[in-house]
Tab-separated table of N, CA and C in Angstrom:
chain	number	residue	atom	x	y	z
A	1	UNK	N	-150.575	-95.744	30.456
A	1	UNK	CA	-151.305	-95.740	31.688
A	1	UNK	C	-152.241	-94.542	31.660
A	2	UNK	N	-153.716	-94.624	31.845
A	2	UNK	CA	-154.235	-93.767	31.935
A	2	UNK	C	-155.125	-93.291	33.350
A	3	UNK	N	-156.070	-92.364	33.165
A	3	UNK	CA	-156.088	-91.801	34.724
A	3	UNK	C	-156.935	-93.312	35.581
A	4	UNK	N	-156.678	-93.013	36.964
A	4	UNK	CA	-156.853	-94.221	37.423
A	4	UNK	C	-156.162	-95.087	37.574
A	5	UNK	N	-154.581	-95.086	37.322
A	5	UNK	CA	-153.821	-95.988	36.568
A	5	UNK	C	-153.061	-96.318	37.924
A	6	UNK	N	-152.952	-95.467	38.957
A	6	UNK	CA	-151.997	-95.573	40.262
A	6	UNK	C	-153.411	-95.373	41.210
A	7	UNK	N	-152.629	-95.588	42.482
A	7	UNK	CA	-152.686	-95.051	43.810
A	7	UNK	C	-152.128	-94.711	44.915
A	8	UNK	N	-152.889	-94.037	45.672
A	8	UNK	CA	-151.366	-93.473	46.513
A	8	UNK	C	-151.954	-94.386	47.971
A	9	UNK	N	-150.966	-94.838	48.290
A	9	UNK	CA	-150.818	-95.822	49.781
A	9	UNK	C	-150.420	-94.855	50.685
A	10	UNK	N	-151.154	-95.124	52.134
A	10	UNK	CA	-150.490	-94.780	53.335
A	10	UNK	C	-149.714	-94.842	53.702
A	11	UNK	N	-148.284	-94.845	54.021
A	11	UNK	CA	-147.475	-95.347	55.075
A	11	UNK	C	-147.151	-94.593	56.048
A	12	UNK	N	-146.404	-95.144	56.755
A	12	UNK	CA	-145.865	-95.074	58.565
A	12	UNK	C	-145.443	-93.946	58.416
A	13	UNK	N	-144.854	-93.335	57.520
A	13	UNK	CA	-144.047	-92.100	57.441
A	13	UNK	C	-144.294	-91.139	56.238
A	14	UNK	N	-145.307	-91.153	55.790
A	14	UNK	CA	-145.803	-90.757	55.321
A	14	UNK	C	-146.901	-90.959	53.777
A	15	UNK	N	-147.172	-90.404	53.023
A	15	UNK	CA	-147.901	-90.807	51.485
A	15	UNK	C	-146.608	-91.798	50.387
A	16	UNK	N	-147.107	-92.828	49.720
A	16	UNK	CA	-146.265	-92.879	48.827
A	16	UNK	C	-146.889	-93.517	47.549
A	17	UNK	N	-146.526	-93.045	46.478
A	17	UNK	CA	-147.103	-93.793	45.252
A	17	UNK	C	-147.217	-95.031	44.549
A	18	UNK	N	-147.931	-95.780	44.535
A	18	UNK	CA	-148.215	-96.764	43.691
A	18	UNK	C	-148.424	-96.940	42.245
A	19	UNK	N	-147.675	-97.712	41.600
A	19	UNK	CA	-148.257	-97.416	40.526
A	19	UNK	C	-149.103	-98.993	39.990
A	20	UNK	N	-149.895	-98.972	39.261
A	20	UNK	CA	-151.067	-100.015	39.071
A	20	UNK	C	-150.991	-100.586	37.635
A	21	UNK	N	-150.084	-101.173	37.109
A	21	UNK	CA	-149.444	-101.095	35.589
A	21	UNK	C	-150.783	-102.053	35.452
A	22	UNK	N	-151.407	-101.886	34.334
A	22	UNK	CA	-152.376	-102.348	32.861
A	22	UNK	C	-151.743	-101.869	31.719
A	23	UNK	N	-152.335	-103.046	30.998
A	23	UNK	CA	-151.924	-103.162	29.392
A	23	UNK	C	-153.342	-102.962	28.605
A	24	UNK	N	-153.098	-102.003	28.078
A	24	UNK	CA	-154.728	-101.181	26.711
A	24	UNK	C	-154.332	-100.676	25.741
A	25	UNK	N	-155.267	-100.687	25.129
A	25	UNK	CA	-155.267	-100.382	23.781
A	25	UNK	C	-155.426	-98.727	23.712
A	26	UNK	N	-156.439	-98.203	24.860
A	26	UNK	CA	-155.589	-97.077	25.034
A	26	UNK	C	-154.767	-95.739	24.543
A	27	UNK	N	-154.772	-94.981	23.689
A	27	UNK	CA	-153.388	-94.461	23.597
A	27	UNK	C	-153.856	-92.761	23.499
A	28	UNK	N	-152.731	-91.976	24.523
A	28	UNK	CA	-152.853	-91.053	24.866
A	28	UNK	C	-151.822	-90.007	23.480
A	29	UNK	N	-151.759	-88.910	23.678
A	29	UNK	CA	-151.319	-88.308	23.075
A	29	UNK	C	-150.068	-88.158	22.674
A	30	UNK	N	-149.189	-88.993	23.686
A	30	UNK	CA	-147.952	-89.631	23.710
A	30	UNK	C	-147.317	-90.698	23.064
A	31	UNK	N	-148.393	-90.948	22.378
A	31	UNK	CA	-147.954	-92.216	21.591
A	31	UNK	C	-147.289	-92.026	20.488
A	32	UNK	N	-147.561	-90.816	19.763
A	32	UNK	CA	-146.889	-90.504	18.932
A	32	UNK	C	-144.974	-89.911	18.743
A	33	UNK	N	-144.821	-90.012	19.830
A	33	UNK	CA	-143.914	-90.055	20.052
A	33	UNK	C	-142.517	-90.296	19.327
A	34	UNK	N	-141.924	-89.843	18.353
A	34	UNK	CA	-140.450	-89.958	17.744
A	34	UNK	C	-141.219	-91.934	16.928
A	35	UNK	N	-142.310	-91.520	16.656
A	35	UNK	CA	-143.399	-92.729	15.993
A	35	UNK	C	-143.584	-92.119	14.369
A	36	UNK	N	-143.810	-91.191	14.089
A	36	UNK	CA	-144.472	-90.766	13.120
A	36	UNK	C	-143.921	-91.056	11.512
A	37	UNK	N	-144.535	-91.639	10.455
A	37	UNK	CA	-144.043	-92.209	9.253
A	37	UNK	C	-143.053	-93.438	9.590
A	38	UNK	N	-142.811	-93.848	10.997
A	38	UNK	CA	-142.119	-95.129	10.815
A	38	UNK	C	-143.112	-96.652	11.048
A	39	UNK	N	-142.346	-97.315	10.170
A	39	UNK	CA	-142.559	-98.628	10.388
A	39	UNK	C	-141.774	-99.710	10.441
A	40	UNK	N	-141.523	-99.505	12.287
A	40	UNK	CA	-140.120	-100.755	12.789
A	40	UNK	C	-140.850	-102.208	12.821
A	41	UNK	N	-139.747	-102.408	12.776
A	41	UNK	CA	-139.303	-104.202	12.438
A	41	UNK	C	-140.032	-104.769	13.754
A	42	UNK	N	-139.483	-104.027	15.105
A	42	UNK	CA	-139.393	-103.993	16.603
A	42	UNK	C	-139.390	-103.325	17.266
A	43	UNK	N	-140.437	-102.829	18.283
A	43	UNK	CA	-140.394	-101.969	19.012
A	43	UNK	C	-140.731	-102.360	20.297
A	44	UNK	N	-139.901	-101.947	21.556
A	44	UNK	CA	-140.223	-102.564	22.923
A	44	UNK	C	-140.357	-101.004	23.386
A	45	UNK	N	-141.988	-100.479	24.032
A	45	UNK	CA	-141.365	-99.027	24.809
A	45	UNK	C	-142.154	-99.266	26.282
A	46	UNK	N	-142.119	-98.481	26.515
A	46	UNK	CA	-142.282	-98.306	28.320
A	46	UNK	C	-142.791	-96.983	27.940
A	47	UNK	N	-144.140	-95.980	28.473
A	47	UNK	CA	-144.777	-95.313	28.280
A	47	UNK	C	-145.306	-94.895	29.689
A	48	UNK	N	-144.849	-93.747	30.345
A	48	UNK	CA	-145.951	-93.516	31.778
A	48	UNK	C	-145.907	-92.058	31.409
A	49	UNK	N	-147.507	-91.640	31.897
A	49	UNK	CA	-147.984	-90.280	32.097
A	49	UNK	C	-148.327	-90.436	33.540
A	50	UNK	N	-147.857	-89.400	34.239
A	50	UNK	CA	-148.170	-89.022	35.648
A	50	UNK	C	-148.805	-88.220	35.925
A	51	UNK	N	-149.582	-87.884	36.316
A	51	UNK	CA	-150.623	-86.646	36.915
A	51	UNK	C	-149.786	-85.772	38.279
A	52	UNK	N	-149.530	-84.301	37.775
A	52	UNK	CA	-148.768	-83.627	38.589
A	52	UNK	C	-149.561	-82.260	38.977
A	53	UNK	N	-149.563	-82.249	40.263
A	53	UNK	CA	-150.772	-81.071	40.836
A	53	UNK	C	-150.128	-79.642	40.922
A	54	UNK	N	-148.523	-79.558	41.259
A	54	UNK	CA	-147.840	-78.765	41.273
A	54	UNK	C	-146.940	-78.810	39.697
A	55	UNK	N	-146.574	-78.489	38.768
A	55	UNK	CA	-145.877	-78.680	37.450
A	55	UNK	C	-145.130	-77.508	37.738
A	56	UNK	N	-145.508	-76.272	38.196
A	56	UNK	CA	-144.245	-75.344	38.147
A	56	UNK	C	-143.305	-75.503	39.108
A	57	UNK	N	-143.675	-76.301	40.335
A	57	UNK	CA	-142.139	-76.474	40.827
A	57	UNK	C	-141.256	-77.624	40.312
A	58	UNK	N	-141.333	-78.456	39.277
A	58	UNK	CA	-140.551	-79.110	38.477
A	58	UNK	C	-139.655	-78.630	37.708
A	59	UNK	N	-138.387	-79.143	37.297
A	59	UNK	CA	-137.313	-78.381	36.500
A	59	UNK	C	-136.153	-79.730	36.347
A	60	UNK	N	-135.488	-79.838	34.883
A	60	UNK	CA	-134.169	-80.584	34.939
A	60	UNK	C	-133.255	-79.924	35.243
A	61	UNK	N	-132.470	-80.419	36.633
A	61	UNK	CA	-131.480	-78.836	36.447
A	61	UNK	C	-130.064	-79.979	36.248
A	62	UNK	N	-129.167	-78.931	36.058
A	62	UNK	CA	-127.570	-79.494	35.585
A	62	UNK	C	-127.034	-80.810	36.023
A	63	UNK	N	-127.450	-80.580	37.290
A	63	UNK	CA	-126.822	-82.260	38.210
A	63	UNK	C	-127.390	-83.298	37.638
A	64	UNK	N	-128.885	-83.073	37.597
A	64	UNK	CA	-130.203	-84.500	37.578
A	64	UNK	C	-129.614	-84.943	36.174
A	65	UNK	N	-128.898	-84.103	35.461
A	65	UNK	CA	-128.899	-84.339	33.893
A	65	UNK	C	-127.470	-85.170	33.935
A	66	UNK	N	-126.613	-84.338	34.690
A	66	UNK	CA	-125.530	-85.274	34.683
A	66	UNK	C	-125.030	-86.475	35.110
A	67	UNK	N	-125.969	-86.612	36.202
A	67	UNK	CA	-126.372	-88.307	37.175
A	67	UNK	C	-127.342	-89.147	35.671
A	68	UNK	N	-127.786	-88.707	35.162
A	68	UNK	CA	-128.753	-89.321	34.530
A	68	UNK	C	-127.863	-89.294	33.172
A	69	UNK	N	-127.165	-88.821	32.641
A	69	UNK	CA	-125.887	-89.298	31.607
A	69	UNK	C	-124.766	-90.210	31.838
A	70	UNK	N	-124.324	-90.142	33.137
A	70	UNK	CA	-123.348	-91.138	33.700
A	70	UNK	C	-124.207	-92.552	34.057
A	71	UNK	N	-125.456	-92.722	34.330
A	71	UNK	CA	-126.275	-93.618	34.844
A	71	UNK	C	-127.204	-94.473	33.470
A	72	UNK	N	-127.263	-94.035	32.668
A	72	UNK	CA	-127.582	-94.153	31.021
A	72	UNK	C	-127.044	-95.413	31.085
A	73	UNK	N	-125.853	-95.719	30.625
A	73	UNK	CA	-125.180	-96.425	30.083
A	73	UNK	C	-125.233	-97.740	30.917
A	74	UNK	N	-125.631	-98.161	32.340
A	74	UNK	CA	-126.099	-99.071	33.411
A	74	UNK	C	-127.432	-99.234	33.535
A	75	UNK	N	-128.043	-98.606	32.122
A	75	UNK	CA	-129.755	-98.878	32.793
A	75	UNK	C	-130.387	-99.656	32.747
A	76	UNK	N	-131.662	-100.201	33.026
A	76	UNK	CA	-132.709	-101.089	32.056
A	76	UNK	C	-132.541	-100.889	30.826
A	77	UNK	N	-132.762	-100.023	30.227
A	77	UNK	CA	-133.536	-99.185	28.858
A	77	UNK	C	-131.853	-100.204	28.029
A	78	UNK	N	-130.668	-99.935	28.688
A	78	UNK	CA	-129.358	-100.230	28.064
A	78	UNK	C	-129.239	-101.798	28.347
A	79	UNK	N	-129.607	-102.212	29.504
A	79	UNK	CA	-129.679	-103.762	29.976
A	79	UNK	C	-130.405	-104.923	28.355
A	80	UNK	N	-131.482	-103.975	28.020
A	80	UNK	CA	-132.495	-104.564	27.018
A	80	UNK	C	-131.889	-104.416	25.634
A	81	UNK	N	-130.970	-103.759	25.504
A	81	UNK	CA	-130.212	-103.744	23.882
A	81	UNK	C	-129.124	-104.413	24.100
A	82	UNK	N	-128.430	-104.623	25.383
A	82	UNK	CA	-127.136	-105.920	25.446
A	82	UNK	C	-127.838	-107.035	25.310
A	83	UNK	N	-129.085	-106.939	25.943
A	83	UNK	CA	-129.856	-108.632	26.065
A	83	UNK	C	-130.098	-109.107	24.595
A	84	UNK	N	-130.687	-108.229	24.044
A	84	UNK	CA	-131.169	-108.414	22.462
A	84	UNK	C	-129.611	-109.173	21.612
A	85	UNK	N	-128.556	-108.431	22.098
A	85	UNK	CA	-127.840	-109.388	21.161
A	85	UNK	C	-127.124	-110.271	21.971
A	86	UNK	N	-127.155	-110.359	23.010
A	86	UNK	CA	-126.285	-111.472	23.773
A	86	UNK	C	-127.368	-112.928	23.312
A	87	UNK	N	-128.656	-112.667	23.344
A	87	UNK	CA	-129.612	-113.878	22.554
A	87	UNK	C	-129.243	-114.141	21.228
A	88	UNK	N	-128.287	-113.494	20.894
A	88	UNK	CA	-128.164	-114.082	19.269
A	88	UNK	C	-126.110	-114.232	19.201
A	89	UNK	N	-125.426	-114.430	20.634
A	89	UNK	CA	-124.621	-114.579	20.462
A	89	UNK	C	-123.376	-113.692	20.059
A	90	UNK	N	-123.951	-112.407	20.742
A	90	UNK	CA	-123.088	-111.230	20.378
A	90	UNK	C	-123.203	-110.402	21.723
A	91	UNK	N	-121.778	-109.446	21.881
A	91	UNK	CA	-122.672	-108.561	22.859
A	91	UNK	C	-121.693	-106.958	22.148
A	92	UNK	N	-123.074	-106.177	22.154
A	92	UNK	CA	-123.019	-104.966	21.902
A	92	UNK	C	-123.846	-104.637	22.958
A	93	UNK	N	-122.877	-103.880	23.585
A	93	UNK	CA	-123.536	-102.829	24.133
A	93	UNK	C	-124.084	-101.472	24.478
A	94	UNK	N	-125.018	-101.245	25.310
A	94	UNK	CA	-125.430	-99.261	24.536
A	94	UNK	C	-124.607	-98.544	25.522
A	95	UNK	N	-123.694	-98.263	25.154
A	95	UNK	CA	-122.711	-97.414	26.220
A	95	UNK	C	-122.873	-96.382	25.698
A	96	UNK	N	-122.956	-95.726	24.363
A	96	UNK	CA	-122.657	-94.281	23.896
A	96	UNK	C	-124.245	-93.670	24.455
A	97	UNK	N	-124.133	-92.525	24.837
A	97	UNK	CA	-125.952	-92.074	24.939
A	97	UNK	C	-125.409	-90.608	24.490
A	98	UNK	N	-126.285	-90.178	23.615
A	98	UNK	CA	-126.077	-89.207	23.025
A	98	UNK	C	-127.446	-87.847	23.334
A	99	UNK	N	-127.205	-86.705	23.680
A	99	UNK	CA	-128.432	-85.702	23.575
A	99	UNK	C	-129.032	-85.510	22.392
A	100	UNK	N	-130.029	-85.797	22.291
A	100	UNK	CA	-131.300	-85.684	21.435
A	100	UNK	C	-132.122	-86.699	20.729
A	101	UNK	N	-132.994	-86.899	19.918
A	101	UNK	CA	-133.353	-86.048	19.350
A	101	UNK	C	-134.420	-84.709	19.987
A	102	UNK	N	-134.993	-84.808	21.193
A	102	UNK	CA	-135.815	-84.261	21.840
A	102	UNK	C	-135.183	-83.041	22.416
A	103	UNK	N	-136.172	-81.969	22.554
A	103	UNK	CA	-135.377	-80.773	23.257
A	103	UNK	C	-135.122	-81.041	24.417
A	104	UNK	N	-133.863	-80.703	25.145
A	104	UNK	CA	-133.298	-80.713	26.236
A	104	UNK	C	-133.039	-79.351	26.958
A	105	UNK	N	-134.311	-79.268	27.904
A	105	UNK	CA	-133.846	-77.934	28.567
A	105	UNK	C	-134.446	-78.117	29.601
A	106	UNK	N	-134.103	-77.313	30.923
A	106	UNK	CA	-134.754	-77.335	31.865
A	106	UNK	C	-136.156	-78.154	32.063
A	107	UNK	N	-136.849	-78.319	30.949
A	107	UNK	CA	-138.159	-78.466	31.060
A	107	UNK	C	-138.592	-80.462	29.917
A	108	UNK	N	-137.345	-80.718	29.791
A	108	UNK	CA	-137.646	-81.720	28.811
A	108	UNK	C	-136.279	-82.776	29.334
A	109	UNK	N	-136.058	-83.930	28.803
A	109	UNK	CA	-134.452	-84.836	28.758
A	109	UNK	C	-134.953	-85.787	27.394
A	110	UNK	N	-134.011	-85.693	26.444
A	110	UNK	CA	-133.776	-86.773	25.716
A	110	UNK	C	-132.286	-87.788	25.083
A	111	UNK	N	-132.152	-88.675	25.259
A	111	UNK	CA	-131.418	-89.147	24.815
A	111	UNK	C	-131.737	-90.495	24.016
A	112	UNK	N	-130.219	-90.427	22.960
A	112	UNK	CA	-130.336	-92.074	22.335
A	112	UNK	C	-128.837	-92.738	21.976
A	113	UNK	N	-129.266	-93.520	21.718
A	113	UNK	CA	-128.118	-94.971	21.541
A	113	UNK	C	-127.949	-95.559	20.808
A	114	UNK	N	-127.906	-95.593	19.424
A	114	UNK	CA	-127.496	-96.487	18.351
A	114	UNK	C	-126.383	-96.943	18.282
A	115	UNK	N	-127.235	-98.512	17.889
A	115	UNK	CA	-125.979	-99.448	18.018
A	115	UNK	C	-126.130	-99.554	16.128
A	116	UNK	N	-124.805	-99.604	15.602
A	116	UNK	CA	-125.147	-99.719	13.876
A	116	UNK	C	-124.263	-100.786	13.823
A	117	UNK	N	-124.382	-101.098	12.257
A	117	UNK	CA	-123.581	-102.254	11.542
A	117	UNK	C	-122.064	-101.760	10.696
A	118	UNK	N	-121.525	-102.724	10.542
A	118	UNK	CA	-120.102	-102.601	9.790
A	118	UNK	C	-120.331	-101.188	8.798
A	119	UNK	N	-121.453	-101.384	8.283
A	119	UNK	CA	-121.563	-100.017	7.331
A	119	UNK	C	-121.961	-98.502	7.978
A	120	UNK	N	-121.627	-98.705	9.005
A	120	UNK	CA	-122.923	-97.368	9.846
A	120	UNK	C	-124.039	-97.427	9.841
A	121	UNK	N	-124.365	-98.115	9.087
A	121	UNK	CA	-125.901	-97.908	9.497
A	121	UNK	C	-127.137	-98.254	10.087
A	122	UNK	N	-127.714	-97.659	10.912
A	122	UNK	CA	-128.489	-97.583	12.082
A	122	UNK	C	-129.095	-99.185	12.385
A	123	UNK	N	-128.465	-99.807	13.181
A	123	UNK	CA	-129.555	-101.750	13.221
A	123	UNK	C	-130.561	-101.083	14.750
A	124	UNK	N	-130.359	-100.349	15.581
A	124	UNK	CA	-130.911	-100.433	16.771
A	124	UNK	C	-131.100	-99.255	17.302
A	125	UNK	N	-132.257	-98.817	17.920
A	125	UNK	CA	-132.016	-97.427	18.548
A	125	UNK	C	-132.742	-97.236	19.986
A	126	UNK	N	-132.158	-97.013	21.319
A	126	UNK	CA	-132.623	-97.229	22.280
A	126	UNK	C	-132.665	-95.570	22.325
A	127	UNK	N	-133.781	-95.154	22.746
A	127	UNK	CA	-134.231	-93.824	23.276
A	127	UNK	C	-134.805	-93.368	25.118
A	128	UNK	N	-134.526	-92.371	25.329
A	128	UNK	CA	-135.227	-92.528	26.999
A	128	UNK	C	-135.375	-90.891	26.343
A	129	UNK	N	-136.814	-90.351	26.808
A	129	UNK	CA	-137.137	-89.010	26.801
A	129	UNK	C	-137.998	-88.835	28.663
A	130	UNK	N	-138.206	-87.740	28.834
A	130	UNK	CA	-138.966	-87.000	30.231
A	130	UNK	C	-139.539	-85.524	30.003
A	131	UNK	N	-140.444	-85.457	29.357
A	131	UNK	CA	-141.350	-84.087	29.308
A	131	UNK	C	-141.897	-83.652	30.485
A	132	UNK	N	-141.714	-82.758	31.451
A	132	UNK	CA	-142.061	-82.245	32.477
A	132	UNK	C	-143.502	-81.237	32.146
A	133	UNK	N	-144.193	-81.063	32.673
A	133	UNK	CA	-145.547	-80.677	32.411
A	133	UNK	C	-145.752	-79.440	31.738
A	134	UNK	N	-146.646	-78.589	30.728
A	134	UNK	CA	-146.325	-77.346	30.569
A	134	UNK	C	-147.807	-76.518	30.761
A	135	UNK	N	-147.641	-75.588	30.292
A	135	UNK	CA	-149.273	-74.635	31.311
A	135	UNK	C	-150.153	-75.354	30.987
A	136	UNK	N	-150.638	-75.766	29.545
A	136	UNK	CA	-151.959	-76.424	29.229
A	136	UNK	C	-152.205	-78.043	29.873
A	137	UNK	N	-150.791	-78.348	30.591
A	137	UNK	CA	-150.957	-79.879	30.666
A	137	UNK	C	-150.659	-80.488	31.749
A	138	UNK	N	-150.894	-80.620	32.866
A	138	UNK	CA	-150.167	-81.205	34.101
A	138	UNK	C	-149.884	-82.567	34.236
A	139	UNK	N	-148.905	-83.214	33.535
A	139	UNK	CA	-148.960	-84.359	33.284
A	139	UNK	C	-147.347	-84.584	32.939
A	140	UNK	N	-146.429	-85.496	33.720
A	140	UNK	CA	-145.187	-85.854	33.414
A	140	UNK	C	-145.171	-86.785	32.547
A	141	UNK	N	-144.512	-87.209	31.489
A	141	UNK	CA	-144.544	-87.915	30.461
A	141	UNK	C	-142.658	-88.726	30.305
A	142	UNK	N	-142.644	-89.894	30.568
A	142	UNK	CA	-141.421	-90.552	30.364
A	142	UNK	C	-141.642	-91.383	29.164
A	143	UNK	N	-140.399	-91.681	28.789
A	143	UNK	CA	-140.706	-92.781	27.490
A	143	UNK	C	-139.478	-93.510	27.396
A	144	UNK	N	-139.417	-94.523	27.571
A	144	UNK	CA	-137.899	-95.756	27.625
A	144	UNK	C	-138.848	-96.441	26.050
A	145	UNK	N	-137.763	-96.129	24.992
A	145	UNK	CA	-137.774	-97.051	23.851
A	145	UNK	C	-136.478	-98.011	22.892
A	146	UNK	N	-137.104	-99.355	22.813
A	146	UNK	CA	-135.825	-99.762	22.086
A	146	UNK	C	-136.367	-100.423	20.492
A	147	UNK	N	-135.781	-99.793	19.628
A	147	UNK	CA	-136.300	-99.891	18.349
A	147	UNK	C	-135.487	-100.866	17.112
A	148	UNK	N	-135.536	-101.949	16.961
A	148	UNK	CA	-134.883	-102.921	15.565
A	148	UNK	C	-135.349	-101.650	14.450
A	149	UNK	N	-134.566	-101.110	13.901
A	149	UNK	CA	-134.322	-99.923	13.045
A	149	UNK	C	-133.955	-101.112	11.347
A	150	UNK	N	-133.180	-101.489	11.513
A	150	UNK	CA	-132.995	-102.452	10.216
A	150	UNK	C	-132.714	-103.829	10.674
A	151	UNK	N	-133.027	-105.223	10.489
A	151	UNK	CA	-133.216	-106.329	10.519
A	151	UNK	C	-131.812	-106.844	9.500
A	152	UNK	N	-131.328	-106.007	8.438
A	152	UNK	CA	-130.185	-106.400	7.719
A	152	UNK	C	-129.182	-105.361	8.247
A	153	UNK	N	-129.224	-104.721	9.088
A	153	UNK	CA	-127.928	-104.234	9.676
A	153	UNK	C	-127.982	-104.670	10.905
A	154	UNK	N	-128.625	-105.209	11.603
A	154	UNK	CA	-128.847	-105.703	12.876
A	154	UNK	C	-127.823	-107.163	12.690
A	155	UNK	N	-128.132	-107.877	11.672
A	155	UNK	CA	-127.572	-108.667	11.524
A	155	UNK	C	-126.355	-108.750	10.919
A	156	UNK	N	-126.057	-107.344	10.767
A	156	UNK	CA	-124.373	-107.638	10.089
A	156	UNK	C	-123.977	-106.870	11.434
A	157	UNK	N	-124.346	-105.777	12.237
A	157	UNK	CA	-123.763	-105.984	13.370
A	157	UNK	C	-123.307	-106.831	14.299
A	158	UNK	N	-123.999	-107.920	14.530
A	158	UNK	CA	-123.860	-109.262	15.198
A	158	UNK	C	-122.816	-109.800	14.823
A	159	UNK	N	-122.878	-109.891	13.698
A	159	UNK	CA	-121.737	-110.600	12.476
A	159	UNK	C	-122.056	-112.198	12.867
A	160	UNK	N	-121.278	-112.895	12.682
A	160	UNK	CA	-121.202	-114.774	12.373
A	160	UNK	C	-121.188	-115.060	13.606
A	161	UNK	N	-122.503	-116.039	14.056
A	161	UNK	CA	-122.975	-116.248	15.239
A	161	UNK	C	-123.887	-117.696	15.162
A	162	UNK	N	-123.463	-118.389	16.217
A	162	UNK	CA	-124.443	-119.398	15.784
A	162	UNK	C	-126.174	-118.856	15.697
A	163	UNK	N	-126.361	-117.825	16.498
A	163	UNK	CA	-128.317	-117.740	16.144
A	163	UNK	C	-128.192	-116.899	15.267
A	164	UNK	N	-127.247	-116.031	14.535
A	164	UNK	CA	-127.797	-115.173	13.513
A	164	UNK	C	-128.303	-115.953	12.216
């Protein structure tokens, strides 16, 4: 989403935000994102930059992090990696959410979710990051991603299924 991308509506009780979703070609500086030297099979992400007028009164503090670790595991972002294999006759789901790969501090949140195969190794990787703005940039940055990591461990995760 780039600038222009929302608006803010009146209401009865006060301002509230809109947001104005388009699909472009587009791509902000964010795109690169936990992207770089790969080439997935599958990638579904969700991408918003927000324009923030105040950035220093923003902060992750202890609670938001811990509502948002207990709440992980019930999300969309987790809804979309049960769906992926319940369509092929399996259900794994992303319950584990793990901190990182992204820095996590006051000023950032990342987490991820791999779901792997009989061998460990990696078939799926659901990510959610939140970069909070920093001096050069006033701009909140979220990122919900779910990534087919291997296509032959994806499918031995599933194991014997009628759609595999």
């Amino acid at each position: 989403m780039g600038e222009g991308s929302y608006r803010v509506a009146s209401a009865e009780h006060g301002v509230r935000w809109q947001p104005l979703p388009r699909f472009s070609l587009d791509q902000g500086r964010s795109v690169q994102i936990e992207t770089a030297g790969q080439t997935p099979t599958l990638r579904l992400r969700a991408l918003v930059n927000i324009p923030w007028s105040d950035p220093g009164t923003l902060e992750v503090t202890k609670p938001r992090r811990t509502l948002l670790e207990q709440r992980l595991p019930y999300s969309a972002v987790a809804s979309a990696v049960t769906m992926l294999s319940r369509r092929q006759g399996s259900e794994l789901p992303a319950a584990r959410w793990e901190r990182g790969p992204f820095g996590n501090s006051p000023r950032s949140v990342g987490y991820t979710c791999t779901i792997t195969g009989p061998d460990a190794d990696p078939a799926v990787k659901a990510s959610v990051m939140l970069a909070l703005p920093i001096t050069m940039e006033s701009t909140v940055v979220a990122c919900a991603d779910v990534l087919l990591e291997s296509p032959t461990a994806w499918a031995a995760a599933l194991g014997p299924g009628e759609n595999s």
